PDB file of C-alpha atoms in Angstrom:
ATOM      1  CA  UNK A   1     171.387 215.870 177.325  1.00 34.00           C
ATOM      2  CA  UNK A   2     168.310 213.870 177.991  1.00 33.00           C
ATOM      3  CA  UNK A   3     167.594 211.691 175.053  1.00 35.00           C
ATOM      4  CA  UNK A   4     165.093 209.240 176.396  1.00 34.00           C
ATOM      5  CA  UNK A   5     161.625 208.889 175.166  1.00 37.00           C
ATOM      6  CA  UNK A   6     158.803 208.032 177.510  1.00 43.00           C
ATOM      7  CA  UNK A   7     158.871 204.491 176.151  1.00 58.00           C
ATOM      8  CA  UNK A   8     162.489 204.106 175.159  1.00 78.00           C
ATOM      9  CA  UNK A   9     163.436 200.461 174.614  1.00 91.00           C
ATOM     10  CA  UNK A  10     165.817 199.246 177.259  1.00 93.00           C
ATOM     11  CA  UNK A  11     168.422 196.557 177.425  1.00 95.00           C
ATOM     12  CA  UNK A  12     170.206 195.405 180.561  1.00 96.00           C
ATOM     13  CA  UNK A  13     173.282 193.199 180.436  1.00 96.00           C
ATOM     14  CA  UNK A  14     175.844 192.004 182.924  1.00 97.00           C
ATOM     15  CA  UNK A  15     179.267 193.551 182.842  1.00 97.00           C
ATOM     16  CA  UNK A  16     181.525 191.485 180.652  1.00 97.00           C
ATOM     17  CA  UNK A  17     178.697 190.054 178.576  1.00 97.00           C
ATOM     18  CA  UNK A  18     178.080 190.912 174.943  1.00 97.00           C
ATOM     19  CA  UNK A  19     175.151 193.086 173.976  1.00 97.00           C
ATOM     20  CA  UNK A  20     173.240 193.463 170.731  1.00 96.00           C
ATOM     21  CA  UNK A  21     171.176 196.526 169.941  1.00 96.00           C
ATOM     22  CA  UNK A  22     168.840 196.386 166.984  1.00 95.00           C
ATOM     23  CA  UNK A  23     167.440 199.028 164.698  1.00 94.00           C
ATOM     24  CA  UNK A  24     165.022 198.996 161.796  1.00 93.00           C
ATOM     25  CA  UNK A  25     165.583 201.739 159.266  1.00 92.00           C
ATOM     26  CA  UNK A  26     163.022 203.193 156.945  1.00 87.00           C
ATOM     27  CA  UNK A  27     164.469 204.052 153.570  1.00 90.00           C
ATOM     28  CA  UNK A  28     165.798 201.366 151.261  1.00 90.00           C
ATOM     29  CA  UNK A  29     167.662 204.081 149.330  1.00 90.00           C
ATOM     30  CA  UNK A  30     169.737 205.137 152.354  1.00 91.00           C
ATOM     31  CA  UNK A  31     173.414 204.812 151.556  1.00 90.00           C
ATOM     32  CA  UNK A  32     175.097 205.301 154.893  1.00 93.00           C
ATOM     33  CA  UNK A  33     174.373 204.261 158.463  1.00 95.00           C
ATOM     34  CA  UNK A  34     175.868 205.337 161.752  1.00 95.00           C
ATOM     35  CA  UNK A  35     175.593 204.290 165.369  1.00 97.00           C
ATOM     36  CA  UNK A  36     175.799 206.958 168.032  1.00 97.00           C
ATOM     37  CA  UNK A  37     176.111 206.784 171.795  1.00 97.00           C
ATOM     38  CA  UNK A  38     174.628 209.489 173.981  1.00 97.00           C
ATOM     39  CA  UNK A  39     175.460 209.873 177.631  1.00 96.00           C
ATOM     40  CA  UNK A  40     173.568 212.100 179.997  1.00 92.00           C
ATOM     41  CA  UNK A  41     174.423 215.755 179.494  1.00 89.00           C
ATOM     42  CA  UNK A  42     176.277 215.182 176.247  1.00 93.00           C
ATOM     43  CA  UNK A  43     175.609 215.240 172.563  1.00 95.00           C
ATOM     44  CA  UNK A  44     175.633 212.038 170.494  1.00 97.00           C
ATOM     45  CA  UNK A  45     179.061 210.517 170.013  1.00 96.00           C
ATOM     46  CA  UNK A  46     180.031 208.570 166.895  1.00 95.00           C
ATOM     47  CA  UNK A  47     180.673 204.870 167.472  1.00 96.00           C
ATOM     48  CA  UNK A  48     180.873 203.183 164.096  1.00 96.00           C
ATOM     49  CA  UNK A  49     179.518 203.568 160.592  1.00 95.00           C
ATOM     50  CA  UNK A  50     178.814 201.364 157.608  1.00 96.00           C
ATOM     51  CA  UNK A  51     178.136 202.060 153.966  1.00 94.00           C
ATOM     52  CA  UNK A  52     175.298 200.406 152.121  1.00 94.00           C
ATOM     53  CA  UNK A  53     177.676 198.342 149.968  1.00 94.00           C
ATOM     54  CA  UNK A  54     178.897 196.489 153.061  1.00 96.00           C
ATOM     55  CA  UNK A  55     177.160 194.074 155.403  1.00 97.00           C
ATOM     56  CA  UNK A  56     179.574 194.045 158.317  1.00 98.00           C
ATOM     57  CA  UNK A  57     182.123 196.349 159.833  1.00 98.00           C
ATOM     58  CA  UNK A  58     184.185 195.919 162.956  1.00 97.00           C
ATOM     59  CA  UNK A  59     185.739 198.392 165.324  1.00 95.00           C
ATOM     60  CA  UNK A  60     187.233 198.163 168.742  1.00 94.00           C
ATOM     61  CA  UNK A  61     184.795 195.956 170.714  1.00 97.00           C
ATOM     62  CA  UNK A  62     181.972 196.947 168.365  1.00 98.00           C
ATOM     63  CA  UNK A  63     180.563 195.375 165.233  1.00 98.00           C
ATOM     64  CA  UNK A  64     177.823 196.721 163.009  1.00 98.00           C
ATOM     65  CA  UNK A  65     175.778 194.419 160.808  1.00 97.00           C
ATOM     66  CA  UNK A  66     173.615 195.625 157.957  1.00 97.00           C
ATOM     67  CA  UNK A  67     170.851 193.566 156.396  1.00 96.00           C
ATOM     68  CA  UNK A  68     169.454 195.529 153.498  1.00 94.00           C
ATOM     69  CA  UNK A  69     166.925 192.850 152.599  1.00 94.00           C
ATOM     70  CA  UNK A  70     164.943 193.493 155.761  1.00 94.00           C
ATOM     71  CA  UNK A  71     166.244 197.013 156.410  1.00 94.00           C
ATOM     72  CA  UNK A  72     167.835 196.063 159.684  1.00 95.00           C
ATOM     73  CA  UNK A  73     170.923 197.309 161.448  1.00 95.00           C
ATOM     74  CA  UNK A  74     172.502 195.952 164.598  1.00 96.00           C
ATOM     75  CA  UNK A  75     175.272 197.008 166.927  1.00 97.00           C
ATOM     76  CA  UNK A  76     177.169 194.381 168.849  1.00 98.00           C
ATOM     77  CA  UNK A  77     179.255 195.448 171.819  1.00 98.00           C
ATOM     78  CA  UNK A  78     181.663 192.854 173.137  1.00 97.00           C
ATOM     79  CA  UNK A  79     182.713 192.499 176.768  1.00 97.00           C
ATOM     80  CA  UNK A  80     180.542 195.351 177.966  1.00 97.00           C
ATOM     81  CA  UNK A  81     181.898 197.777 180.543  1.00 96.00           C
ATOM     82  CA  UNK A  82     180.122 200.170 182.924  1.00 96.00           C
ATOM     83  CA  UNK A  83     181.100 203.043 180.639  1.00 96.00           C
ATOM     84  CA  UNK A  84     178.997 201.524 177.874  1.00 97.00           C
ATOM     85  CA  UNK A  85     175.829 202.483 179.746  1.00 97.00           C
ATOM     86  CA  UNK A  86     174.133 205.092 177.575  1.00 97.00           C
ATOM     87  CA  UNK A  87     171.426 205.581 174.991  1.00 96.00           C
ATOM     88  CA  UNK A  88     172.335 204.236 171.565  1.00 97.00           C
ATOM     89  CA  UNK A  89     170.889 205.594 168.338  1.00 96.00           C
ATOM     90  CA  UNK A  90     171.100 204.322 164.819  1.00 96.00           C
ATOM     91  CA  UNK A  91     170.954 206.897 162.045  1.00 95.00           C
ATOM     92  CA  UNK A  92     170.519 206.625 158.300  1.00 94.00           C
ATOM     93  CA  UNK A  93     171.413 209.032 155.567  1.00 91.00           C
ATOM     94  CA  UNK A  94     168.691 209.168 152.961  1.00 84.00           C
ATOM     95  CA  UNK A  95     170.332 211.668 150.642  1.00 77.00           C
ATOM     96  CA  UNK A  96     173.768 210.749 149.400  1.00 71.00           C
ATOM     97  CA  UNK A  97     176.329 213.364 150.289  1.00 66.00           C
ATOM     98  CA  UNK A  98     173.980 215.342 152.527  1.00 72.00           C
ATOM     99  CA  UNK A  99     174.498 215.805 156.209  1.00 76.00           C
ATOM    100  CA  UNK A 100     170.858 215.162 157.069  1.00 86.00           C
ATOM    101  CA  UNK A 101     170.485 212.077 159.234  1.00 91.00           C
ATOM    102  CA  UNK A 102     167.296 210.310 160.245  1.00 92.00           C
ATOM    103  CA  UNK A 103     167.627 208.894 163.727  1.00 94.00           C
ATOM    104  CA  UNK A 104     165.974 205.901 165.301  1.00 93.00           C
ATOM    105  CA  UNK A 105     164.206 206.223 168.632  1.00 92.00           C
ATOM    106  CA  UNK A 106     167.172 204.993 170.647  1.00 94.00           C
ATOM    107  CA  UNK A 107     167.810 202.134 173.049  1.00 96.00           C
ATOM    108  CA  UNK A 108     168.906 202.608 176.627  1.00 96.00           C
ATOM    109  CA  UNK A 109     171.668 200.168 177.514  1.00 97.00           C
ATOM    110  CA  UNK A 110     172.363 199.527 181.192  1.00 96.00           C
ATOM    111  CA  UNK A 111     175.389 197.540 182.282  1.00 96.00           C
ATOM    112  CA  UNK A 112     174.896 195.781 185.599  1.00 94.00           C
ATOM    113  CA  UNK A 113     177.981 195.174 187.750  1.00 90.00           C
TER     114      UNK A 113
ATOM    115  CA  UNK B   1     191.503 220.373 168.927  1.00 68.00           C
ATOM    116  CA  UNK B   2     188.402 221.953 170.430  1.00 84.00           C
ATOM    117  CA  UNK B   3     185.088 220.238 169.799  1.00 94.00           C
ATOM    118  CA  UNK B   4     181.820 221.747 168.663  1.00 97.00           C
ATOM    119  CA  UNK B   5     180.753 224.434 171.093  1.00 97.00           C
ATOM    120  CA  UNK B   6     177.241 225.694 171.629  1.00 98.00           C
ATOM    121  CA  UNK B   7     176.070 228.721 173.540  1.00 98.00           C
ATOM    122  CA  UNK B   8     174.245 229.171 175.715  1.00 98.00           C
ATOM    123  CA  UNK B   9     174.002 225.741 177.306  1.00 97.00           C
ATOM    124  CA  UNK B  10     170.724 226.495 179.034  1.00 97.00           C
ATOM    125  CA  UNK B  11     168.021 228.989 178.227  1.00 97.00           C
ATOM    126  CA  UNK B  12     164.586 229.773 179.631  1.00 98.00           C
ATOM    127  CA  UNK B  13     162.120 231.791 177.586  1.00 98.00           C
ATOM    128  CA  UNK B  14     158.408 232.483 177.653  1.00 98.00           C
ATOM    129  CA  UNK B  15     155.856 231.826 174.953  1.00 98.00           C
ATOM    130  CA  UNK B  16     155.882 234.361 172.165  1.00 98.00           C
ATOM    131  CA  UNK B  17     159.501 235.346 172.622  1.00 98.00           C
ATOM    132  CA  UNK B  18     162.234 234.596 170.169  1.00 98.00           C
ATOM    133  CA  UNK B  19     165.595 232.967 170.740  1.00 98.00           C
ATOM    134  CA  UNK B  20     168.948 232.723 168.977  1.00 98.00           C
ATOM    135  CA  UNK B  21     171.286 229.805 169.551  1.00 98.00           C
ATOM    136  CA  UNK B  22     174.909 229.764 168.492  1.00 98.00           C
ATOM    137  CA  UNK B  23     177.200 227.028 167.281  1.00 98.00           C
ATOM    138  CA  UNK B  24     180.940 227.117 166.642  1.00 98.00           C
ATOM    139  CA  UNK B  25     182.066 224.128 164.577  1.00 97.00           C
ATOM    140  CA  UNK B  26     185.363 222.345 164.840  1.00 97.00           C
ATOM    141  CA  UNK B  27     188.091 224.322 163.137  1.00 95.00           C
ATOM    142  CA  UNK B  28     188.166 223.493 159.446  1.00 94.00           C
ATOM    143  CA  UNK B  29     184.648 222.094 159.347  1.00 94.00           C
ATOM    144  CA  UNK B  30     182.488 223.961 156.884  1.00 94.00           C
ATOM    145  CA  UNK B  31     179.404 221.797 157.168  1.00 94.00           C
ATOM    146  CA  UNK B  32     177.056 222.483 160.077  1.00 96.00           C
ATOM    147  CA  UNK B  33     173.709 220.951 160.840  1.00 96.00           C
ATOM    148  CA  UNK B  34     171.126 221.425 163.563  1.00 98.00           C
ATOM    149  CA  UNK B  35     168.876 218.902 165.264  1.00 97.00           C
ATOM    150  CA  UNK B  36     166.072 219.123 167.778  1.00 98.00           C
ATOM    151  CA  UNK B  37     165.848 216.424 170.441  1.00 97.00           C
ATOM    152  CA  UNK B  38     162.696 215.867 172.481  1.00 95.00           C
ATOM    153  CA  UNK B  39     161.447 212.902 174.506  1.00 90.00           C
ATOM    154  CA  UNK B  40     158.447 212.483 172.245  1.00 88.00           C
ATOM    155  CA  UNK B  41     159.941 212.954 168.793  1.00 90.00           C
ATOM    156  CA  UNK B  42     163.549 211.981 169.384  1.00 92.00           C
ATOM    157  CA  UNK B  43     166.264 213.535 167.246  1.00 95.00           C
ATOM    158  CA  UNK B  44     164.923 215.451 164.275  1.00 96.00           C
ATOM    159  CA  UNK B  45     166.871 217.246 161.581  1.00 96.00           C
ATOM    160  CA  UNK B  46     166.330 220.995 161.329  1.00 97.00           C
ATOM    161  CA  UNK B  47     168.749 222.258 158.677  1.00 95.00           C
ATOM    162  CA  UNK B  48     172.168 221.877 157.146  1.00 94.00           C
ATOM    163  CA  UNK B  49     174.560 224.605 156.050  1.00 95.00           C
ATOM    164  CA  UNK B  50     177.668 224.471 153.959  1.00 94.00           C
ATOM    165  CA  UNK B  51     179.714 227.509 153.015  1.00 93.00           C
ATOM    166  CA  UNK B  52     176.960 229.863 154.165  1.00 95.00           C
ATOM    167  CA  UNK B  53     174.304 228.135 152.063  1.00 95.00           C
ATOM    168  CA  UNK B  54     171.413 226.101 153.374  1.00 94.00           C
ATOM    169  CA  UNK B  55     171.571 222.728 151.651  1.00 91.00           C
ATOM    170  CA  UNK B  56     168.764 220.832 153.345  1.00 90.00           C
ATOM    171  CA  UNK B  57     165.852 221.668 155.577  1.00 93.00           C
ATOM    172  CA  UNK B  58     163.748 219.440 157.783  1.00 93.00           C
ATOM    173  CA  UNK B  59     160.008 219.531 158.318  1.00 94.00           C
ATOM    174  CA  UNK B  60     159.781 222.390 160.740  1.00 97.00           C
ATOM    175  CA  UNK B  61     157.650 225.538 160.490  1.00 97.00           C
ATOM    176  CA  UNK B  62     159.051 228.785 159.182  1.00 97.00           C
ATOM    177  CA  UNK B  63     159.506 230.020 162.755  1.00 98.00           C
ATOM    178  CA  UNK B  64     162.726 228.008 162.729  1.00 98.00           C
ATOM    179  CA  UNK B  65     165.483 229.608 160.726  1.00 97.00           C
ATOM    180  CA  UNK B  66     169.224 229.524 160.592  1.00 97.00           C
ATOM    181  CA  UNK B  67     172.254 230.971 158.983  1.00 97.00           C
ATOM    182  CA  UNK B  68     175.948 230.380 158.642  1.00 98.00           C
ATOM    183  CA  UNK B  69     178.689 232.956 158.622  1.00 98.00           C
ATOM    184  CA  UNK B  70     181.854 233.118 156.570  1.00 97.00           C
ATOM    185  CA  UNK B  71     183.851 231.669 159.479  1.00 96.00           C
ATOM    186  CA  UNK B  72     181.471 228.644 159.468  1.00 96.00           C
ATOM    187  CA  UNK B  73     179.880 229.597 162.769  1.00 98.00           C
ATOM    188  CA  UNK B  74     176.146 229.096 162.677  1.00 98.00           C
ATOM    189  CA  UNK B  75     173.112 230.425 164.445  1.00 98.00           C
ATOM    190  CA  UNK B  76     169.568 229.227 164.585  1.00 98.00           C
ATOM    191  CA  UNK B  77     166.609 231.362 165.496  1.00 98.00           C
ATOM    192  CA  UNK B  78     163.181 230.410 166.712  1.00 98.00           C
ATOM    193  CA  UNK B  79     160.538 233.111 166.666  1.00 97.00           C
ATOM    194  CA  UNK B  80     157.204 233.216 168.466  1.00 97.00           C
ATOM    195  CA  UNK B  81     158.182 230.443 170.823  1.00 98.00           C
ATOM    196  CA  UNK B  82     155.661 227.764 171.730  1.00 98.00           C
ATOM    197  CA  UNK B  83     155.681 225.396 174.682  1.00 97.00           C
ATOM    198  CA  UNK B  84     156.415 222.532 172.302  1.00 97.00           C
ATOM    199  CA  UNK B  85     159.683 224.141 171.274  1.00 98.00           C
ATOM    200  CA  UNK B  86     161.192 223.108 174.603  1.00 98.00           C
ATOM    201  CA  UNK B  87     163.960 220.754 173.612  1.00 97.00           C
ATOM    202  CA  UNK B  88     167.654 220.092 173.418  1.00 98.00           C
ATOM    203  CA  UNK B  89     169.024 221.737 170.287  1.00 98.00           C
ATOM    204  CA  UNK B  90     172.107 220.035 168.939  1.00 98.00           C
ATOM    205  CA  UNK B  91     174.606 221.317 166.446  1.00 98.00           C
ATOM    206  CA  UNK B  92     176.930 219.062 164.496  1.00 96.00           C
ATOM    207  CA  UNK B  93     179.832 219.777 162.181  1.00 95.00           C
ATOM    208  CA  UNK B  94     181.870 217.758 159.737  1.00 92.00           C
ATOM    209  CA  UNK B  95     184.521 218.068 157.124  1.00 90.00           C
ATOM    210  CA  UNK B  96     183.406 218.208 153.532  1.00 83.00           C
ATOM    211  CA  UNK B  97     183.192 214.737 152.052  1.00 79.00           C
ATOM    212  CA  UNK B  98     180.461 212.169 151.882  1.00 74.00           C
ATOM    213  CA  UNK B  99     181.620 209.820 154.609  1.00 81.00           C
ATOM    214  CA  UNK B 100     183.309 212.034 157.132  1.00 82.00           C
ATOM    215  CA  UNK B 101     182.218 211.750 160.736  1.00 88.00           C
ATOM    216  CA  UNK B 102     179.698 214.202 162.053  1.00 91.00           C
ATOM    217  CA  UNK B 103     180.666 215.617 165.464  1.00 95.00           C
ATOM    218  CA  UNK B 104     177.967 216.839 167.819  1.00 97.00           C
ATOM    219  CA  UNK B 105     178.136 219.582 170.371  1.00 97.00           C
ATOM    220  CA  UNK B 106     176.685 219.262 173.888  1.00 97.00           C
ATOM    221  CA  UNK B 107     173.498 221.055 172.916  1.00 97.00           C
ATOM    222  CA  UNK B 108     171.496 223.989 174.193  1.00 98.00           C
ATOM    223  CA  UNK B 109     168.664 223.096 176.521  1.00 97.00           C
ATOM    224  CA  UNK B 110     165.757 225.451 175.753  1.00 98.00           C
ATOM    225  CA  UNK B 111     162.811 225.615 178.126  1.00 98.00           C
ATOM    226  CA  UNK B 112     159.731 227.580 177.076  1.00 98.00           C
ATOM    227  CA  UNK B 113     157.373 228.581 179.883  1.00 97.00           C
TER     228      UNK B 113
END
């Protein structure tokens, strides 16, 4: 599934390096945030989530940081691998309990060998 | 466990026609939502269904409609197709509960000529 915009932000990193993808969200009332990864020909795949009452959450090789003061979300990927190459989207939930998500524009991450 | 399935995967229509897309959620998931993905607008929420009831609707014209059946399968319909309706249409399902993961299907690629 093509997910790129004409002017999609891009990030290139060397294999093995760490990468940080940033996202600014829009609604200070949003209570839940998710990072998704989308590879070509596929739908978005859940990576990690964080609730608004937290500022950091860690998963396997991934960490999400939430700064509610400036409405900023980041995704850190440690020791990047070729399989990490994809488009990454942040999403916020503006209505508690609803399934409606508001997605960011996406960032294309390319891992160079 | 089978993932979210969407049919058809690819579809070509002409302006003025109508189209129906189908989504089968993961077994046990009663919440289904639909998104439109385009290069220009990114991922945009269309609607959300739970137990056959529409719970939320995005900012799309009335030509876009949907429904959910008692087995949780969902369809969306677009009438009087326009060129701008060309997009990847994604369906997602989740278990009931505020913080359960939303799983996306591979999408239906609709091209309007």
